[in-house]
mmCIF file of C-alpha atoms and ligand atoms in Angstrom:
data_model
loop_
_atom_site.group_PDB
_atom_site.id
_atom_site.type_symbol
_atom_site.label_atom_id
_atom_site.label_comp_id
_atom_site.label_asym_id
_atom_site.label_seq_id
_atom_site.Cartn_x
_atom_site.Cartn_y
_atom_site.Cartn_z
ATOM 1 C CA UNK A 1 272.854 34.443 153.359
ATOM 2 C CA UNK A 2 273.388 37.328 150.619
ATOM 3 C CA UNK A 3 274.107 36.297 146.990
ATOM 4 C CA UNK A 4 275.436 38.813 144.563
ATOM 5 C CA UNK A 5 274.780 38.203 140.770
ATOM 6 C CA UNK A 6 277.064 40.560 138.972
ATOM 7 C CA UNK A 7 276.497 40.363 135.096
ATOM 8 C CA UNK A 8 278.834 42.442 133.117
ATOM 9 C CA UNK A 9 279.779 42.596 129.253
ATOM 10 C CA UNK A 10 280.294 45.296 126.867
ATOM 11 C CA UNK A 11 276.333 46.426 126.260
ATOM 12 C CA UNK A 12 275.782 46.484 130.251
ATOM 13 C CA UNK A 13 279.494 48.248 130.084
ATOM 14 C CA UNK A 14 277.810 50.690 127.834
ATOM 15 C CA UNK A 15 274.615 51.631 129.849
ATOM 16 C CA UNK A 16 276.366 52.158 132.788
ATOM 17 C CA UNK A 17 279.198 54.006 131.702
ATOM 18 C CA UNK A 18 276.467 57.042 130.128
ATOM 19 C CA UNK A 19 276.054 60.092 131.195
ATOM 20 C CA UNK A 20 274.672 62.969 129.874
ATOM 21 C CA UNK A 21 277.312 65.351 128.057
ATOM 22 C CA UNK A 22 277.203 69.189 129.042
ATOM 23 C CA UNK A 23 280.425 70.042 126.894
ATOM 24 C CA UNK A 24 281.031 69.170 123.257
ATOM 25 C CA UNK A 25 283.558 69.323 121.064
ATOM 26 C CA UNK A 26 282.448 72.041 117.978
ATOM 27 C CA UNK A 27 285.410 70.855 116.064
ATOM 28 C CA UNK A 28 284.468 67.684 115.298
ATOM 29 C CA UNK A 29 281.633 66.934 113.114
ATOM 30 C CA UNK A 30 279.410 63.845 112.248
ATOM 31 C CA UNK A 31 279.232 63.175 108.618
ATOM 32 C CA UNK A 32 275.688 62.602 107.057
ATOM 33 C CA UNK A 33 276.650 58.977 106.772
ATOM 34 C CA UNK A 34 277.276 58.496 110.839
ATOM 35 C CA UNK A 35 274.081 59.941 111.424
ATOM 36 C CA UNK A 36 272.145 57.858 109.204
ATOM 37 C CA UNK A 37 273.372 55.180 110.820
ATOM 38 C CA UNK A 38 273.002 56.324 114.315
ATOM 39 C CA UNK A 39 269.209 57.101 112.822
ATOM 40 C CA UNK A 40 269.417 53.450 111.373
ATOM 41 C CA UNK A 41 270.376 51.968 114.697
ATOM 42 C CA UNK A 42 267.164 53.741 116.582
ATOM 43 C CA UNK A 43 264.840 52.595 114.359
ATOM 44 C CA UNK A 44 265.564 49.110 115.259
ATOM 45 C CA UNK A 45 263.579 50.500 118.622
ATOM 46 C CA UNK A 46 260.421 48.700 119.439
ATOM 47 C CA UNK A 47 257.315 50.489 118.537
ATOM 48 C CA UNK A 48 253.818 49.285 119.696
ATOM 49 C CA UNK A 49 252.349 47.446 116.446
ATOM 50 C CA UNK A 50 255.443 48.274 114.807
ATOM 51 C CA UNK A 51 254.191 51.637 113.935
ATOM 52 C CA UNK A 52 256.991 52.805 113.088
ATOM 53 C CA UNK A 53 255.691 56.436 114.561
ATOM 54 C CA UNK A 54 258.749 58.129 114.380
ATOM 55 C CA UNK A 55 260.532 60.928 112.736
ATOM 56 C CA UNK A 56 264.334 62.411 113.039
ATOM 57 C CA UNK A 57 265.629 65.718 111.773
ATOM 58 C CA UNK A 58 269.028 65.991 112.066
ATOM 59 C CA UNK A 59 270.049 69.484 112.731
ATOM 60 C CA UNK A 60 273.901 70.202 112.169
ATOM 61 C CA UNK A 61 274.635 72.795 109.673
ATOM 62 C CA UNK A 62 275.426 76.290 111.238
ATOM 63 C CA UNK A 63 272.995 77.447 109.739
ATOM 64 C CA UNK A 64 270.144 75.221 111.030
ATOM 65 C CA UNK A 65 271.677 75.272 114.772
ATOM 66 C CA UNK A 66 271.025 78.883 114.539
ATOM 67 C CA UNK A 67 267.219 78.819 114.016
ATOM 68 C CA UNK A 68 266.938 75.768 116.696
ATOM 69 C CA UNK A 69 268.953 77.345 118.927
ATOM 70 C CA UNK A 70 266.770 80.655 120.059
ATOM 71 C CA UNK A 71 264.468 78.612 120.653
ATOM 72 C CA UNK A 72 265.819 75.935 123.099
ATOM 73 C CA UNK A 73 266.867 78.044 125.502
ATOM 74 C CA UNK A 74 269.917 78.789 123.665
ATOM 75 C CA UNK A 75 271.782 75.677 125.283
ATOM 76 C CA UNK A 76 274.822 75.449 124.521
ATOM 77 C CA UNK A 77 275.095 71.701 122.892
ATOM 78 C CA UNK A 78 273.489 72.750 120.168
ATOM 79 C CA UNK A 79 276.176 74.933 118.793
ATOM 80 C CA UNK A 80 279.164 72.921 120.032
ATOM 81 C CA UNK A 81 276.935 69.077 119.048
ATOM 82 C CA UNK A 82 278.191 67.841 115.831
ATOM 83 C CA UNK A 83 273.993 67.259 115.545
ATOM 84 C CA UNK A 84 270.948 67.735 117.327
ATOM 85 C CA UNK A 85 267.973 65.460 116.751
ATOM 86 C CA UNK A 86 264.607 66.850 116.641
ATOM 87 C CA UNK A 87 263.009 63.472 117.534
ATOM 88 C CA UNK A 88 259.423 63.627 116.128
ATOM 89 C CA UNK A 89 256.743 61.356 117.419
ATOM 90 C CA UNK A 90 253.850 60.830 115.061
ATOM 91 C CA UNK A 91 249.742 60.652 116.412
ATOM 92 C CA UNK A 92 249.081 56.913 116.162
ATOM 93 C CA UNK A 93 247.329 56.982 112.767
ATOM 94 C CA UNK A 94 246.043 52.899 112.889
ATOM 95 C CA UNK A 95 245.418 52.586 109.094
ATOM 96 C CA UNK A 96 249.068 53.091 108.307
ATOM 97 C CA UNK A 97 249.447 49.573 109.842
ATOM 98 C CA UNK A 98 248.902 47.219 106.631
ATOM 99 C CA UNK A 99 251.511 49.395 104.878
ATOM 100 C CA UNK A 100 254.140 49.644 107.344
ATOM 101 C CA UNK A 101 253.715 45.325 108.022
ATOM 102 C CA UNK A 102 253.976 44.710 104.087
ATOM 103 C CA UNK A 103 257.986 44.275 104.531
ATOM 104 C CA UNK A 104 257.094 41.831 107.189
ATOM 105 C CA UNK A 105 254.764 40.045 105.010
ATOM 106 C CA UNK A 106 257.149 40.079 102.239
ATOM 107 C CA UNK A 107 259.864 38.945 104.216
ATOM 108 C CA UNK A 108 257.507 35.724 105.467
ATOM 109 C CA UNK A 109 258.105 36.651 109.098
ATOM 110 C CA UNK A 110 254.373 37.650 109.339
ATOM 111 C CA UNK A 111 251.420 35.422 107.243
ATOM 112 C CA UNK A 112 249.025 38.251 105.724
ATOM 113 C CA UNK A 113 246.138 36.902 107.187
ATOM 114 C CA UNK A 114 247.512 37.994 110.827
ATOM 115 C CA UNK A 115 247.654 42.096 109.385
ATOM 116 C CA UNK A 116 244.061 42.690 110.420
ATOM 117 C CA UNK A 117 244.167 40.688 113.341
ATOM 118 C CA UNK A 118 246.976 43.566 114.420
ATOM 119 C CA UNK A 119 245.347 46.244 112.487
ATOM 120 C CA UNK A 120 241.799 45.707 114.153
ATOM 121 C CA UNK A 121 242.593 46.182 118.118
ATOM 122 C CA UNK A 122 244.931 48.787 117.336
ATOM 123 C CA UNK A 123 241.959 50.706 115.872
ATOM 124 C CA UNK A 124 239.908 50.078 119.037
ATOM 125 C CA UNK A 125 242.982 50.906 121.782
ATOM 126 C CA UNK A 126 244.163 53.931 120.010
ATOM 127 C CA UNK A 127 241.582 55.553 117.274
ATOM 128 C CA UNK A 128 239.000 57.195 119.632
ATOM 129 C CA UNK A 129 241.450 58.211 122.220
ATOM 130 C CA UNK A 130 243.414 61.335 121.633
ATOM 131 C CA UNK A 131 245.856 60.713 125.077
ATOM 132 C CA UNK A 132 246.645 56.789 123.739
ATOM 133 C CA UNK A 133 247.638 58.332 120.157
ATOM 134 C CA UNK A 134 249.396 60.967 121.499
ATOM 135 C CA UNK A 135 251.177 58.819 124.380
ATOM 136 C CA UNK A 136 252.019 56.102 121.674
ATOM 137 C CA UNK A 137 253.572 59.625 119.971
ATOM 138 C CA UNK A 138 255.860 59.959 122.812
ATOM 139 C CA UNK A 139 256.684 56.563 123.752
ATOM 140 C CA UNK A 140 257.716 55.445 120.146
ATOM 141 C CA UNK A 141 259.991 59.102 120.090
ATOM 142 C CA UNK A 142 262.069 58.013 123.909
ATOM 143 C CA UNK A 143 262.607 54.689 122.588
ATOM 144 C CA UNK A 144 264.534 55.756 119.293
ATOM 145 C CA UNK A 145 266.141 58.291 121.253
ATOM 146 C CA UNK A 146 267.172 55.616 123.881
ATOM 147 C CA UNK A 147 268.916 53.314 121.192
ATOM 148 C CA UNK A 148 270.566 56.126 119.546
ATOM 149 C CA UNK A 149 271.620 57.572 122.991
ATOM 150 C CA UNK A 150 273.464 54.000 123.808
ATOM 151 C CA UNK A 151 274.706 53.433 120.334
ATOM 152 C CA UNK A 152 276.415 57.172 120.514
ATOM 153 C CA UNK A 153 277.819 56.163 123.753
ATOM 154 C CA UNK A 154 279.046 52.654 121.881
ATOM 155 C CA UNK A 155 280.408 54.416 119.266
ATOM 156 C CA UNK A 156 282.510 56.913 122.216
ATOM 157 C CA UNK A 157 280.440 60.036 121.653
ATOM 158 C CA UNK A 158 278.233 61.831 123.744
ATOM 159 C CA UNK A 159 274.667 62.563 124.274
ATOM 160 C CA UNK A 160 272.091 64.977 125.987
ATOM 161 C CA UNK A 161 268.479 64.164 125.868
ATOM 162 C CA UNK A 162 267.236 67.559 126.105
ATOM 163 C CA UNK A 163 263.441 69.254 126.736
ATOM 164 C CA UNK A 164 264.297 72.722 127.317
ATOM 165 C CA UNK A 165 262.642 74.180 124.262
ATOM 166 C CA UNK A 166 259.789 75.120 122.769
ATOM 167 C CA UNK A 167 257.774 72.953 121.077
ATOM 168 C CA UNK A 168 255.544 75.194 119.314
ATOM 169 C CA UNK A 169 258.429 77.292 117.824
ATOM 170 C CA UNK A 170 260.286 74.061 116.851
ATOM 171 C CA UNK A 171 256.818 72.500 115.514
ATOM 172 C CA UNK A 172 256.408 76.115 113.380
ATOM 173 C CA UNK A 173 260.546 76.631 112.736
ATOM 174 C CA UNK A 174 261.015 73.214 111.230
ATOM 175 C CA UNK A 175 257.863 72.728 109.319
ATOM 176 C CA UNK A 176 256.381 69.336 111.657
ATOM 177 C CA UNK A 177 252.886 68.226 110.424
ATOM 178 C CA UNK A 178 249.971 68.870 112.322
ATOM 179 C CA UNK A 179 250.483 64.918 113.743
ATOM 180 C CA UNK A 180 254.007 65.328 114.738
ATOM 181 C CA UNK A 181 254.800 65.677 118.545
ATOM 182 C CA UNK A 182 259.219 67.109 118.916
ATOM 183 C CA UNK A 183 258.935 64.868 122.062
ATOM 184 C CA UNK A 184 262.866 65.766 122.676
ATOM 185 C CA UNK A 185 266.058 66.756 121.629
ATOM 186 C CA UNK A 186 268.909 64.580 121.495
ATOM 187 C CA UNK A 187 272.282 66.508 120.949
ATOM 188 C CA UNK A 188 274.910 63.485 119.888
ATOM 189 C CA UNK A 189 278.478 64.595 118.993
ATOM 190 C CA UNK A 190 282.201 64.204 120.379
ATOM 191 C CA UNK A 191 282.856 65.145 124.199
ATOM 192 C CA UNK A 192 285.448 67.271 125.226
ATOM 193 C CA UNK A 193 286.796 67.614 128.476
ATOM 194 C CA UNK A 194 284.634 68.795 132.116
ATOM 195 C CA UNK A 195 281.830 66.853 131.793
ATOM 196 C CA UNK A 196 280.483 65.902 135.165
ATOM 197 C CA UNK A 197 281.010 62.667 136.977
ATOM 198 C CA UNK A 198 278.117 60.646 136.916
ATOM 199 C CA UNK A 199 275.499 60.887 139.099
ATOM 200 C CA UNK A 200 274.442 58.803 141.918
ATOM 201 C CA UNK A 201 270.736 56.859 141.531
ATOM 202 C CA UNK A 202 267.758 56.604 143.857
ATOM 203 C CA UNK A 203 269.114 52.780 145.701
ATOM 204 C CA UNK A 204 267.257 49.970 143.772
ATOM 205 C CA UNK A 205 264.953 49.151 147.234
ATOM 206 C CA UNK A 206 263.503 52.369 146.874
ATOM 207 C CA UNK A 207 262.300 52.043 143.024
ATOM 208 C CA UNK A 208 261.615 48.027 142.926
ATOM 209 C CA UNK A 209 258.462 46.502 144.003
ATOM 210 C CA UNK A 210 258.936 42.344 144.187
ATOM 211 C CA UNK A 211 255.493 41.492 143.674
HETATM 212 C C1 LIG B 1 263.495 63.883 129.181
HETATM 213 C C2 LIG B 1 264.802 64.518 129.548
HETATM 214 C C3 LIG B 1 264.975 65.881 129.378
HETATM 215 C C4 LIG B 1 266.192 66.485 129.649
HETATM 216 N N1 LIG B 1 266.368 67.819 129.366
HETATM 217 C C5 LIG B 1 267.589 68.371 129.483
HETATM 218 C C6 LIG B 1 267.839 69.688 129.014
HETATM 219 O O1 LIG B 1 266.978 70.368 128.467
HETATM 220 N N2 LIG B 1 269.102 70.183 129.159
HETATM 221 C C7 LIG B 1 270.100 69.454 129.725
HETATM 222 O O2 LIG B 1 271.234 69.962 129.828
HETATM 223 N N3 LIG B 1 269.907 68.190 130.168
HETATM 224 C C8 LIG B 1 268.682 67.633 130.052
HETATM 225 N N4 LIG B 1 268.467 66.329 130.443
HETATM 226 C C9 LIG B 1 269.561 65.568 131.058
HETATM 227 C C10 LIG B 1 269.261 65.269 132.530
HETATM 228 O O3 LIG B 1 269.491 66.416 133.335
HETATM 229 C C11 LIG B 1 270.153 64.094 132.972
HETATM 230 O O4 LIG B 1 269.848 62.966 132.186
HETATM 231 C C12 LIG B 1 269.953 63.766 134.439
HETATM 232 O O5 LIG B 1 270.431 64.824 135.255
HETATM 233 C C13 LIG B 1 270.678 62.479 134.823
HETATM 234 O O6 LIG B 1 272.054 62.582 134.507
HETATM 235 P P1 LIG B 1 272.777 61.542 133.568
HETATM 236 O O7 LIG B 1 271.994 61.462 132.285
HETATM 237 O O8 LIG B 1 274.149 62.117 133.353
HETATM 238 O O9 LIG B 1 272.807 60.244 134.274
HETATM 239 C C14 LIG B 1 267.257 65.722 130.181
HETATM 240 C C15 LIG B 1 267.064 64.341 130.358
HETATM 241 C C16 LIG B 1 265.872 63.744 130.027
HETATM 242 C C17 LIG B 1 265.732 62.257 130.189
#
């Protein structure tokens, strides 16, 4: 006997009806206050201790899209993208942690007596391991980007995750800190039309394991 559970509502709506945009629409910008929020939005992300690990530089002034450009293979969303996120990972750094769960503390969602108990075995997975802090870098980055990718698409713009660049220029071009990772660039703006269909997936038997 086969059952079929179909869910659908308007966030499932969402994440299946993305796609990645190849053609933007250059005359139609994003003011600073939509991309705060669309910054605002990925924060709410998950981040592994709630490090917070994260940094976003907006790129959208002519100006700006000129020096990233070059240096990303010249592709052409980031002209015609009302912005293009530099989305910065940061090295896990584990004695940040007391500071960045003060709000929590504050807010009584976490007793202060649990901060070290968080703070401690962070130390041990991460601080002697230069692949964890640097993974944790790039894991915190894709999961902002992810939230702003579906809140773009929520909000009926587009969105290309992109990694055609190079990181060293954009680390140098836009001054990053010797603990910041560009783990990718997310071009967000207004589609216009010729984008491609989407794309068929890999069929669910071949990526699931039922265990
Ligand atoms: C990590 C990552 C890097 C990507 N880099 C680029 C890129 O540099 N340029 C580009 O046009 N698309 C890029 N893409 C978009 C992929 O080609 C696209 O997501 C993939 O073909 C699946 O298509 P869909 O997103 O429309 O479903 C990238 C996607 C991801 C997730």
């Amino acid at each position: 006997m086969k059952s079929e559970i179909v869910v659908t509502n308007p966030v499932i709506e969402c994440i299946l009806s993305r796609s990645a945009a190849k053609y933007y629409d250059p005359a139609t910008p994003l003011s600073d206050e939509q991309i705060r929020e669309l910054v605002r939005i990925g924060t709410s992300a998950p981040t592994s201790f709630h490090l917070q690990n994260w940094r976003f530089i907006a790129v959208r002034t002519p100006e700006a899209k000129a020096r990233l450009s070059p240096i990303a293979w010249n592709q052409p969303a980031i002209k015609d993208a009302a912005v293009t996120f530099i989305v910065c990972g940061q090295l896990v750094e584990t004695s940040v942690i007391p500071e960045r769960l003060a709000p929590l503390v504050e807010a009584g969602v976490m007793p202060a007596s649990m901060v070290p108990e968080w703070e401690v075995p962070a130390r041990n997975l991460y601080m002697a391991y230069p692949q964890r802090r640097r993974d944790e870098a790039v894991r915190t980055a894709t999961f902002g980007a992810a939230a702003m990718i579906y809140a773009a698409r929520s909000m009926g713009l587009g969105s290309t995750p992109m990694i055609g660049f190079d990181d060293e220029a954009v680390h140098r071009e836009f001054g990053l800190a010797g603990d910041e990772v560009p783990v990718l660039l997310l071009s967000v703006g207004a589609e216009r039309a010729g984008n491609w269909a989407q794309k068929p997936r890999r069929p669910v038997a071949e990526v699931l394991d039922l265990v």
